[in-house]
Amino acid sequence: MTTMPQTDRYVFDFAEGNKDLKDLLGGKGANLAEMTRLGLPVPPGFTIATTACRTYLSTGDAPTALSQEIGEHLNRLEQVIGRKLGDPDDPLLVSVRSGGKFSMPGMMETILDIGLNDQSVQGLAKRSGDDHFAWDSYRRLLQMYARTVLEVPDELLQAALSPGYAEWDVSTPEQLPAAAIERACGALQEVIADYSGRPFPQDPLEQLDLAVRAVFRSWVTPRATLYRHQEHIPDDLGTAVNVMAMVFGNRGPDSGTGVAFTRDPGSGEPGVYGDYLQDAQGEDVVSGVRNTVPLAELESIDPRSYAQLLTAMATLEHHYRDLCDIEFTIEHGRLWILQTRVGKRTAAAAFRIAVQLVDEGVITLDDALLRVTGDQLGRLMFPRFDSRHDVPVIARGIGASPGAAVGVAAFDSVAAQRLASSGRNVILIRRETSPDDLPGMVASTGILTTRGGKTSHAAVVARGMGKTCVCGVDSLVVDPVARRAVAPGEVVIEEGDLLSLDGLTGFVYRGDVPVVASPVVEYFEGRVALADADDLVRAVDRVLRHADVRRTLGVHANADTPGDAQRARRFGAEGIGLCRTEHMFLGDRRRLVERLILAEGPTEQEAAFDELLPLQRADFVGIFQAMDGLPVTVRLIDPPLHEFLPDFTELSVQVALDRAAGQPDEEAERLLAAVRRTHESNPMLGLRGVRLGIAIPGLFAMQTRAIAEAAAIVTAEGGTVRPEIMVPLVASEQEMRLVRHEIESVLAKVAEETGGAVPARIGTMIEVPRAALQAGPIARCADFFSFGTNDLTQLTWAFSRDDVEASFFPRYLDAGVFPVSPFESLDRTGVGRLVRLAVEEGRKANPDLLIGVCGEHGGDPDSIDFFAAAGLDYVSCSPFRIPVARLEAGRAASAGTTTSDTR
Amino acid sequence: MTTMPQTDRYVFDFAEGNKDLKDLLGGKGANLAEMTRLGLPVPPGFTIATTACRTYLSTGDAPTALSQEIGEHLNRLEQVIGRKLGDPDDPLLVSVRSGGKFSMPGMMETILDIGLNDQSVQGLAKRSGDDHFAWDSYRRLLQMYARTVLEVPDELLQAALSPGYAEWDVSTPEQLPAAAIERACGALQEVIADYSGRPFPQDPLEQLDLAVRAVFRSWVTPRATLYRHQEHIPDDLGTAVNVMAMVFGNRGPDSGTGVAFTRDPGSGEPGVYGDYLQDAQGEDVVSGVRNTVPLAELESIDPRSYAQLLTAMATLEHHYRDLCDIEFTIEHGRLWILQTRVGKRTAAAAFRIAVQLVDEGVITLDDALLRVTGDQLGRLMFPRFDSRHDVPVIARGIGASPGAAVGVAAFDSVAAQRLASSGRNVILIRRETSPDDLPGMVASTGILTTRGGKTSHAAVVARGMGKTCVCGVDSLVVDPVARRAVAPGEVVIEEGDLLSLDGLTGFVYRGDVPVVASPVVEYFEGRVALADADDLVRAVDRVLRHADVRRTLGVHANADTPGDAQRARRFGAEGIGLCRTEHMFLGDRRRLVERLILAEGPTEQEAAFDELLPLQRADFVGIFQAMDGLPVTVRLIDPPLHEFLPDFTELSVQVALDRAAGQPDEEAERLLAAVRRTHESNPMLGLRGVRLGIAIPGLFAMQTRAIAEAAAIVTAEGGTVRPEIMVPLVASEQEMRLVRHEIESVLAKVAEETGGAVPARIGTMIEVPRAALQAGPIARCADFFSFGTNDLTQLTWAFSRDDVEASFFPRYLDAGVFPVSPFESLDRTGVGRLVRLAVEEGRKANPDLLIGVCGEHGGDPDSIDFFAAAGLDYVSCSPFRIPVARLEAGRAASAGTTTSDTR
């Protein structure tokens, strides 16, 4: 969970904390404290710690000491300001804002202007000489109280506000004259009393107490919970609550409110970025009702405040040593900083800013490594839409699976399959998807849904398939029967119309947006030289080179062909960690496997092996040549052989139809008999891997011979070959002994025939739970372990990935069973425990044991950190993930050497 | 593996050891030492320890100190006897016999008469005055040397011996006159020289050395290895070698050899049992060439030796406190005891003897418990063929899967299915079976093969299916094309002929043998009162009652119907540990599940639930009534719902044919769409168990409501209901929390409706590896764990039982990957490690946690011991296995309180 300073207090003055107390004070509270300590103009106030929220959530009530502590801090605040909460003549007003450890923008509650009631609103009006301001402030309080504390539906509140709109020809309440707002306040009070059975509390302390509890509760609303699950934020952190003296940007033209960034969060360029809105409160900026002006214009509006703001921005960036994002308010020409945090940024900005700060001498290269993530690098490696296009955006949803997809619209699976089979790229459009839509999803390039978010069926399945997906495009109205959709502005999309989907931003375009390759990939692929590349590529390259210097984890590739091997090498792979030999039995060669299965007796089997041997050997020659000097881990055949035969159901139907037509097909009947004989009810748990090697004599020997002969050929050409032979699905020491013995004797035989031994390591996948539990004995007869975390996850959880991602993972993600699919990021407590156990016991039994991972988790940023900590020697991943893995391995090694935090 | 006294010696005189040194001296050597110490007439000699064998097997050579140690002990032996090995005038002869810790009858080698050569045979003839004896002893040595040391094929040896047969009209070599035997010895020496390229060694020390090595090697012959795997004897024990001065039973009518039992090993009756053969050596008894006489006749042949033997038998039984089996030889009227051991016995004899010895005051009831096994009790519970029948035995094989099967012969799968579908019981007869024969095996009652043993495909699959199987009936000649088999004596079996198979004894009968129920079961079922039962039933009852007194492990039953529950109770079940609710959805109710799956929207789903609820409730009422006062663990639905739908392939074929015929069936098409939608590639790892409960809202609630309402009904009737609700397939704490919350709220609702809460425990299966790895967190929200060791084994090994038992388990058993299928006996190192870990961490997190097991291992004798040691509270097994489990639980508790050993 989270460590936290031991304390018996729940409330802390802004002047007491600092930025490192985020666990206790939340991000906002810690940063307010830090700014107060820096002497920046922060309105005075105090923070109620996350510990109070946690007590509230677990016991249903706030800690008993809380209200007394709040009272004491409130007294102190009143003394500092010189006004009292609820004073009928000159009231102190405060805001109550949520603030967890991690930012959850828009998810949690805020209540402003606490302290106003039927009397003090009059006092405020008199003191400020501004009736409109006073009544509008009261209106804001009543409205936020109703919504947040009582959860009054919005339409009831609008009904109370809107009667004046027509009369005054306005569209928002603050545009009403003071008297009309006063009437609206009365109407709001009636709604509150009707809805809750109790009048609006006139006691400001009661207002404050109820507001604090409402903020606590907002932590567990469904949308906040969902957001946390999506962002991997633990549910048990709780939120802090910040109580701050109100300052007002809506006091006339010499007041206003704005947002500032110390660098451009989009591009990373240095400079002054942000927006300003004159005569407005913070929520007016967010609501977007009125148009902001660029921050630079503040210089002409209020040069003194502008200069103060620039100074504060410089102070903050220097202090936080990073891009800061700042909220501020100007009240009658006086600048107040209301909030700051290290600002979110795009992937490109992250790399540019990190390298800029290194150049400016603000941070080290180690720090820079921790300022960027593998996820960000991964995003920079997708092809993207060319920004110089004029194809219109017609809608926007949630970017749920990245990529840039262009294709023709289809409104159901059948249409998608038909269009795809005619050679078109397809965008499948559905309200939401279900397992019925799988064939259509498989046939499509991109998927668009109008409902659901990042854990919806469509999102989860699309990510699993690596397809582009945009979810929750709720402005699009889909009519699947009429086969069309309508976007805002009566833009009609019919079946066959061209669309473009940006899976990162969620933008949907009508038409064909040109796609450009990632400049980062162009550089990796060697198509652009570093000298010719832009500053982003140079920044990536610089950080990545430093990651290579720092990292202790090797990075290998999963590659099955010479082409893949070459590409992996260009991307920085230090070897092949997984070369799947079954991929060499596809296409034309499938019939040879068929022959092997249909073989009657050892002679026919031998003949099939004799045909396969030269083909396999040629494959290995190509790969060994491509990886000259680097290790190549070849996995002996893993899947059940019946996977190479036709589908049981399809063939059964065909044979039945042929028979019914009086034209039985002998060949098909013979094949069907073999398919039936070898059919398995759960092929994942059937005759595969090492079991094939033991059950079909000669199979592993043929593959070993192909490897050894290929190694001899490439060695004779002057190459350096470092083969590693990997046995899949081992669950026991005995299996490993049997197979190792066979492999060694084939290697010895080939060495004798070719007159020179090529040394080869012999090892095993650890992908069956029992192998992890028996790692010690197995390690005594293995030179290396490679964790097959895909299968290990399937077996440890009893999840067949093909079946579960579509059928119930969306539910599981929504219910919080796990925050992310265990196939995306390694399940550390379950599967990870087996990994740690196997590393420990394997190394103890065989100190020379080499240990890697070749499941897809090897390329997952979140998992690489775990593998480094578990003490693995290398990770192996798809060629495209190699740079991501290099970066994350560098980050894992650098973490601990610096104190930065990128979250 | 085995602990052993630390020693730097390899050879021990018989006078040095004792019966407790079986690890070091083997069973035979330890018992020879014990008898020597007791003063019984054992020929002098010494034992070469198992440690020497192990060195030989691991290094390929005997320990360097061995030959010197043998020389020293031989010198001492020569002094005691007063003759020298190889003395040309009066040679000492010795026997060399294997003897491991556990008896492996007939598996290992023996060489007699070592010390004879071309000279000493003359000396022996002169000294004994018996040319025939001397040359026949030499013939025996040459023959055994050739077979054992050189592995000369038997037909070559027979060719050397047989030329004299015709001339003298005899059929065995010892019937030849001395001169003919002398010629045969010459011929044997020629064969030896030809076959090995070296003459027969004339140096007796060389003979001895080679014989000892041959015995060492015989430990690793395929048949010895196979036997060990079948009997679960570890491969790494090695054998001891006993060198003993020869005594001769073939010295005329005042000599002979025999076997004696201190009680009848068949029935357990006290008395003198055994066989005697006058003027013969030991191997003549075994070979069965000449007919033995009952041991009692020795009284008239040689009253003095007979009396001596009876005294020795009494001494041994008293000393070993158990049935002893004794080999003896009489040489010129002098009795020699050559071997003793605690005798093997039938299951019935085991119970009778144990209780007799208690009554005789020789052993305690605790000892008696350890003298019988659950396997033996299980054997007594099978129905068996009535012994009073005259149906002829036509052949005998290996009893590979117990039971008494009667049916008509079928020679292939198709015939078996056809005959079965016409209502006949079928015996499938094959040379050997392969996965192709599975449909036929499923259709048959019994399976007979002519090849293979207990680990053959047929044996493994039949045991898995619970079918009777006799393997390796090699005297039966099967012609599958002609569809017939021929037994010895030209007995012809055609398709459709009636056969009876005894799966215990391996006997095959021509015709219909009447089957009688087990008297033990008749008593358990209450159909026979104890007073009317025979002594065997009373013995079983007495031991079982004592087991109940001793055991700490509870014994529950897996039962799904009131009938099963009642039966389980009669058999002694203390509760139901597994009531599978999916079994309540079969038959007519299948269509309701179909409706549930086809439901479009929650309303139709609700309607399906409404129909299922009263049916489930009625089921539970019946079971709760039957188990009044005892706990009933109800497992919420576990299998994927598509298991209730028609088979995908069959339905696809049907739909395709209907369409092709122009008669599409709308109902079938709709069903096919649902089958396709819900089809899973690996259903074992798919949408099942707790996942169904989370993915299909209302399903678990309906089942919980049925349980709670049934409990309320039975409670209102005055019954005592103790429901326990078990959630299957849980892999994480979160799943358990979600489901527990739902169950608790339904229970509370029903309690409110019925006006009284029935307390229910809520717990989970531990059957997914991750559940064991997360046992601590899960235990915090579970009242009990029940290990589902079937699924846990499938997932820990990645074995789909349906697929692997047929496809490669026979290979795995032969290769020694495991000695017994992990589905028969729990895999202690792999699966067992997870069990121990989950018990430990579960109990730590929740000290009140109740822990049981409900996989099939709960009824397996070998596994129950493990569960007791792991600290489980109960085992749950099928009703029929309840007595076995009670007995084994008692044995587990008694082990350690006594020192007996039944092996």
mmCIF file with all atom_site columns, N, CA, C and O in Angstrom, chain A residues 869-898:
data_model
loop_
_atom_site.group_PDB
_atom_site.id
_atom_site.type_symbol
_atom_site.label_atom_id
_atom_site.label_alt_id
_atom_site.label_comp_id
_atom_site.label_asym_id
_atom_site.label_entity_id
_atom_site.label_seq_id
_atom_site.pdbx_PDB_ins_code
_atom_site.Cartn_x
_atom_site.Cartn_y
_atom_site.Cartn_z
_atom_site.occupancy
_atom_site.B_iso_or_equiv
_atom_site.pdbx_formal_charge
_atom_site.auth_seq_id
_atom_site.auth_comp_id
_atom_site.auth_asym_id
_atom_site.auth_atom_id
_atom_site.pdbx_PDB_model_num
ATOM 1   N N  . ALA A 1 869 ? 13.786 -6.322  -10.994 1.00 0.00 ? 869 ALA A N  1
ATOM 2   C CA . ALA A 1 869 ? 13.863 -6.506  -9.546  1.00 0.00 ? 869 ALA A CA 1
ATOM 3   C C  . ALA A 1 869 ? 13.954 -7.979  -9.174  1.00 0.00 ? 869 ALA A C  1
ATOM 4   O O  . ALA A 1 869 ? 14.585 -8.342  -8.180  1.00 0.00 ? 869 ALA A O  1
ATOM 5   N N  . ALA A 1 870 ? 13.321 -8.853  -9.985  1.00 0.00 ? 870 ALA A N  1
ATOM 6   C CA . ALA A 1 870 ? 13.336 -10.283 -9.685  1.00 0.00 ? 870 ALA A CA 1
ATOM 7   C C  . ALA A 1 870 ? 14.692 -10.908 -10.010 1.00 0.00 ? 870 ALA A C  1
ATOM 8   O O  . ALA A 1 870 ? 14.939 -12.059 -9.670  1.00 0.00 ? 870 ALA A O  1
ATOM 9   N N  . GLY A 1 871 ? 15.558 -10.141 -10.682 1.00 0.00 ? 871 GLY A N  1
ATOM 10  C CA . GLY A 1 871 ? 16.909 -10.637 -10.917 1.00 0.00 ? 871 GLY A CA 1
ATOM 11  C C  . GLY A 1 871 ? 17.093 -11.395 -12.220 1.00 0.00 ? 871 GLY A C  1
ATOM 12  O O  . GLY A 1 871 ? 18.028 -12.179 -12.361 1.00 0.00 ? 871 GLY A O  1
ATOM 13  N N  . LEU A 1 872 ? 16.217 -11.147 -13.216 1.00 0.00 ? 872 LEU A N  1
ATOM 14  C CA . LEU A 1 872 ? 16.382 -11.815 -14.501 1.00 0.00 ? 872 LEU A CA 1
ATOM 15  C C  . LEU A 1 872 ? 17.598 -11.257 -15.237 1.00 0.00 ? 872 LEU A C  1
ATOM 16  O O  . LEU A 1 872 ? 18.047 -10.140 -14.957 1.00 0.00 ? 872 LEU A O  1
ATOM 17  N N  . ASP A 1 873 ? 18.129 -12.050 -16.170 1.00 0.00 ? 873 ASP A N  1
ATOM 18  C CA . ASP A 1 873 ? 19.261 -11.586 -16.963 1.00 0.00 ? 873 ASP A CA 1
ATOM 19  C C  . ASP A 1 873 ? 18.818 -10.809 -18.191 1.00 0.00 ? 873 ASP A C  1
ATOM 20  O O  . ASP A 1 873 ? 19.522 -9.922  -18.650 1.00 0.00 ? 873 ASP A O  1
ATOM 21  N N  . TYR A 1 874 ? 17.672 -11.187 -18.748 1.00 0.00 ? 874 TYR A N  1
ATOM 22  C CA . TYR A 1 874 ? 17.219 -10.462 -19.930 1.00 0.00 ? 874 TYR A CA 1
ATOM 23  C C  . TYR A 1 874 ? 15.709 -10.586 -20.108 1.00 0.00 ? 874 TYR A C  1
ATOM 24  O O  . TYR A 1 874 ? 15.081 -11.458 -19.511 1.00 0.00 ? 874 TYR A O  1
ATOM 25  N N  . VAL A 1 875 ? 15.165 -9.681  -20.900 1.00 0.00 ? 875 VAL A N  1
ATOM 26  C CA . VAL A 1 875 ? 13.790 -9.810  -21.356 1.00 0.00 ? 875 VAL A CA 1
ATOM 27  C C  . VAL A 1 875 ? 13.839 -9.997  -22.871 1.00 0.00 ? 875 VAL A C  1
ATOM 28  O O  . VAL A 1 875 ? 14.763 -9.520  -23.530 1.00 0.00 ? 875 VAL A O  1
ATOM 29  N N  . SER A 1 876 ? 12.845 -10.693 -23.405 1.00 0.00 ? 876 SER A N  1
ATOM 30  C CA . SER A 1 876 ? 12.764 -10.859 -24.843 1.00 0.00 ? 876 SER A CA 1
ATOM 31  C C  . SER A 1 876 ? 11.374 -10.432 -25.283 1.00 0.00 ? 876 SER A C  1
ATOM 32  O O  . SER A 1 876 ? 10.382 -10.757 -24.631 1.00 0.00 ? 876 SER A O  1
ATOM 33  N N  . CYS A 1 877 ? 11.306 -9.652  -26.359 1.00 0.00 ? 877 CYS A N  1
ATOM 34  C CA . CYS A 1 877 ? 10.007 -9.128  -26.781 1.00 0.00 ? 877 CYS A CA 1
ATOM 35  C C  . CYS A 1 877 ? 9.996  -8.972  -28.293 1.00 0.00 ? 877 CYS A C  1
ATOM 36  O O  . CYS A 1 877 ? 11.004 -9.208  -28.946 1.00 0.00 ? 877 CYS A O  1
ATOM 37  N N  . SER A 1 878 ? 8.856  -8.574  -28.837 1.00 0.00 ? 878 SER A N  1
ATOM 38  C CA . SER A 1 878 ? 8.766  -8.432  -30.285 1.00 0.00 ? 878 SER A CA 1
ATOM 39  C C  . SER A 1 878 ? 9.712  -7.309  -30.722 1.00 0.00 ? 878 SER A C  1
ATOM 40  O O  . SER A 1 878 ? 9.989  -6.395  -29.958 1.00 0.00 ? 878 SER A O  1
ATOM 41  N N  . PRO A 1 879 ? 10.233 -7.406  -31.955 1.00 0.00 ? 879 PRO A N  1
ATOM 42  C CA . PRO A 1 879 ? 11.233 -6.419  -32.402 1.00 0.00 ? 879 PRO A CA 1
ATOM 43  C C  . PRO A 1 879 ? 10.775 -4.986  -32.158 1.00 0.00 ? 879 PRO A C  1
ATOM 44  O O  . PRO A 1 879 ? 11.566 -4.137  -31.724 1.00 0.00 ? 879 PRO A O  1
ATOM 45  N N  . PHE A 1 880 ? 9.495  -4.730  -32.407 1.00 0.00 ? 880 PHE A N  1
ATOM 46  C CA . PHE A 1 880 ? 8.982  -3.375  -32.299 1.00 0.00 ? 880 PHE A CA 1
ATOM 47  C C  . PHE A 1 880 ? 9.043  -2.846  -30.864 1.00 0.00 ? 880 PHE A C  1
ATOM 48  O O  . PHE A 1 880 ? 9.061  -1.637  -30.639 1.00 0.00 ? 880 PHE A O  1
ATOM 49  N N  . ARG A 1 881 ? 9.031  -3.737  -29.881 1.00 0.00 ? 881 ARG A N  1
ATOM 50  C CA . ARG A 1 881 ? 9.048  -3.317  -28.479 1.00 0.00 ? 881 ARG A CA 1
ATOM 51  C C  . ARG A 1 881 ? 10.468 -3.182  -27.930 1.00 0.00 ? 881 ARG A C  1
ATOM 52  O O  . ARG A 1 881 ? 10.640 -2.792  -26.771 1.00 0.00 ? 881 ARG A O  1
ATOM 53  N N  . ILE A 1 882 ? 11.467 -3.517  -28.726 1.00 0.00 ? 882 ILE A N  1
ATOM 54  C CA . ILE A 1 882 ? 12.853 -3.512  -28.235 1.00 0.00 ? 882 ILE A CA 1
ATOM 55  C C  . ILE A 1 882 ? 13.250 -2.149  -27.637 1.00 0.00 ? 882 ILE A C  1
ATOM 56  O O  . ILE A 1 882 ? 13.746 -2.089  -26.500 1.00 0.00 ? 882 ILE A O  1
ATOM 57  N N  . PRO A 1 883 ? 13.003 -1.020  -28.351 1.00 0.00 ? 883 PRO A N  1
ATOM 58  C CA . PRO A 1 883 ? 13.413 0.269   -27.760 1.00 0.00 ? 883 PRO A CA 1
ATOM 59  C C  . PRO A 1 883 ? 12.692 0.540   -26.445 1.00 0.00 ? 883 PRO A C  1
ATOM 60  O O  . PRO A 1 883 ? 13.299 1.057   -25.494 1.00 0.00 ? 883 PRO A O  1
ATOM 61  N N  . VAL A 1 884 ? 11.406 0.183   -26.372 1.00 0.00 ? 884 VAL A N  1
ATOM 62  C CA . VAL A 1 884 ? 10.639 0.370   -25.137 1.00 0.00 ? 884 VAL A CA 1
ATOM 63  C C  . VAL A 1 884 ? 11.290 -0.425  -23.997 1.00 0.00 ? 884 VAL A C  1
ATOM 64  O O  . VAL A 1 884 ? 11.479 0.083   -22.885 1.00 0.00 ? 884 VAL A O  1
ATOM 65  N N  . ALA A 1 885 ? 11.654 -1.657  -24.305 1.00 0.00 ? 885 ALA A N  1
ATOM 66  C CA . ALA A 1 885 ? 12.261 -2.504  -23.278 1.00 0.00 ? 885 ALA A CA 1
ATOM 67  C C  . ALA A 1 885 ? 13.620 -1.949  -22.858 1.00 0.00 ? 885 ALA A C  1
ATOM 68  O O  . ALA A 1 885 ? 13.970 -1.947  -21.672 1.00 0.00 ? 885 ALA A O  1
ATOM 69  N N  . ARG A 1 886 ? 14.389 -1.456  -23.834 1.00 0.00 ? 886 ARG A N  1
ATOM 70  C CA . ARG A 1 886 ? 15.702 -0.865  -23.484 1.00 0.00 ? 886 ARG A CA 1
ATOM 71  C C  . ARG A 1 886 ? 15.492 0.312   -22.534 1.00 0.00 ? 886 ARG A C  1
ATOM 72  O O  . ARG A 1 886 ? 16.181 0.448   -21.513 1.00 0.00 ? 886 ARG A O  1
ATOM 73  N N  . LEU A 1 887 ? 14.520 1.170   -22.879 1.00 0.00 ? 887 LEU A N  1
ATOM 74  C CA . LEU A 1 887 ? 14.272 2.352   -22.049 1.00 0.00 ? 887 LEU A CA 1
ATOM 75  C C  . LEU A 1 887 ? 13.840 1.939   -20.639 1.00 0.00 ? 887 LEU A C  1
ATOM 76  O O  . LEU A 1 887 ? 14.364 2.434   -19.637 1.00 0.00 ? 887 LEU A O  1
ATOM 77  N N  . GLU A 1 888 ? 12.880 1.015   -20.567 1.00 0.00 ? 888 GLU A N  1
ATOM 78  C CA . GLU A 1 888 ? 12.366 0.621   -19.248 1.00 0.00 ? 888 GLU A CA 1
ATOM 79  C C  . GLU A 1 888 ? 13.441 -0.087  -18.427 1.00 0.00 ? 888 GLU A C  1
ATOM 80  O O  . GLU A 1 888 ? 13.494 0.075   -17.205 1.00 0.00 ? 888 GLU A O  1
ATOM 81  N N  . ALA A 1 889 ? 14.275 -0.866  -19.080 1.00 0.00 ? 889 ALA A N  1
ATOM 82  C CA . ALA A 1 889 ? 15.360 -1.530  -18.353 1.00 0.00 ? 889 ALA A CA 1
ATOM 83  C C  . ALA A 1 889 ? 16.317 -0.478  -17.788 1.00 0.00 ? 889 ALA A C  1
ATOM 84  O O  . ALA A 1 889 ? 16.810 -0.599  -16.661 1.00 0.00 ? 889 ALA A O  1
ATOM 85  N N  . GLY A 1 890 ? 16.560 0.568   -18.561 1.00 0.00 ? 890 GLY A N  1
ATOM 86  C CA . GLY A 1 890 ? 17.405 1.669   -18.073 1.00 0.00 ? 890 GLY A CA 1
ATOM 87  C C  . GLY A 1 890 ? 16.746 2.385   -16.908 1.00 0.00 ? 890 GLY A C  1
ATOM 88  O O  . GLY A 1 890 ? 17.395 2.726   -15.915 1.00 0.00 ? 890 GLY A O  1
ATOM 89  N N  . ARG A 1 891 ? 15.428 2.619   -17.024 1.00 0.00 ? 891 ARG A N  1
ATOM 90  C CA . ARG A 1 891 ? 14.699 3.268   -15.943 1.00 0.00 ? 891 ARG A CA 1
ATOM 91  C C  . ARG A 1 891 ? 14.756 2.415   -14.673 1.00 0.00 ? 891 ARG A C  1
ATOM 92  O O  . ARG A 1 891 ? 14.955 2.928   -13.575 1.00 0.00 ? 891 ARG A O  1
ATOM 93  N N  . ALA A 1 892 ? 14.575 1.089   -14.848 1.00 0.00 ? 892 ALA A N  1
ATOM 94  C CA . ALA A 1 892 ? 14.599 0.201   -13.678 1.00 0.00 ? 892 ALA A CA 1
ATOM 95  C C  . ALA A 1 892 ? 15.948 0.298   -12.978 1.00 0.00 ? 892 ALA A C  1
ATOM 96  O O  . ALA A 1 892 ? 16.030 0.301   -11.744 1.00 0.00 ? 892 ALA A O  1
ATOM 97  N N  . ALA A 1 893 ? 17.021 0.405   -13.783 1.00 0.00 ? 893 ALA A N  1
ATOM 98  C CA . ALA A 1 893 ? 18.356 0.474   -13.177 1.00 0.00 ? 893 ALA A CA 1
ATOM 99  C C  . ALA A 1 893 ? 18.599 1.835   -12.533 1.00 0.00 ? 893 ALA A C  1
ATOM 100 O O  . ALA A 1 893 ? 19.289 1.941   -11.521 1.00 0.00 ? 893 ALA A O  1
ATOM 101 N N  . SER A 1 894 ? 18.013 2.888   -13.120 1.00 0.00 ? 894 SER A N  1
ATOM 102 C CA . SER A 1 894 ? 18.244 4.241   -12.595 1.00 0.00 ? 894 SER A CA 1
ATOM 103 C C  . SER A 1 894 ? 17.393 4.559   -11.380 1.00 0.00 ? 894 SER A C  1
ATOM 104 O O  . SER A 1 894 ? 17.760 5.383   -10.555 1.00 0.00 ? 894 SER A O  1
ATOM 105 N N  . ALA A 1 895 ? 16.224 3.921   -11.286 1.00 0.00 ? 895 ALA A N  1
ATOM 106 C CA . ALA A 1 895 ? 15.329 4.204   -10.155 1.00 0.00 ? 895 ALA A CA 1
ATOM 107 C C  . ALA A 1 895 ? 16.103 3.914   -8.881  1.00 0.00 ? 895 ALA A C  1
ATOM 108 O O  . ALA A 1 895 ? 16.826 2.931   -8.780  1.00 0.00 ? 895 ALA A O  1
ATOM 109 N N  . GLY A 1 896 ? 15.977 4.794   -7.925  1.00 0.00 ? 896 GLY A N  1
ATOM 110 C CA . GLY A 1 896 ? 16.753 4.600   -6.699  1.00 0.00 ? 896 GLY A CA 1
ATOM 111 C C  . GLY A 1 896 ? 17.993 5.448   -6.700  1.00 0.00 ? 896 GLY A C  1
ATOM 112 O O  . GLY A 1 896 ? 18.449 5.902   -5.660  1.00 0.00 ? 896 GLY A O  1
ATOM 113 N N  . THR A 1 897 ? 18.564 5.706   -7.900  1.00 0.00 ? 897 THR A N  1
ATOM 114 C CA . THR A 1 897 ? 19.736 6.574   -7.928  1.00 0.00 ? 897 THR A CA 1
ATOM 115 C C  . THR A 1 897 ? 19.316 8.041   -7.934  1.00 0.00 ? 897 THR A C  1
ATOM 116 O O  . THR A 1 897 ? 20.104 8.912   -7.705  1.00 0.00 ? 897 THR A O  1
ATOM 117 N N  . THR A 1 898 ? 18.044 8.334   -8.224  1.00 0.00 ? 898 THR A N  1
ATOM 118 C CA . THR A 1 898 ? 17.555 9.712   -8.165  1.00 0.00 ? 898 THR A CA 1
ATOM 119 C C  . THR A 1 898 ? 16.225 9.700   -7.417  1.00 0.00 ? 898 THR A C  1
ATOM 120 O O  . THR A 1 898 ? 15.714 8.652   -7.072  1.00 0.00 ? 898 THR A O  1
#
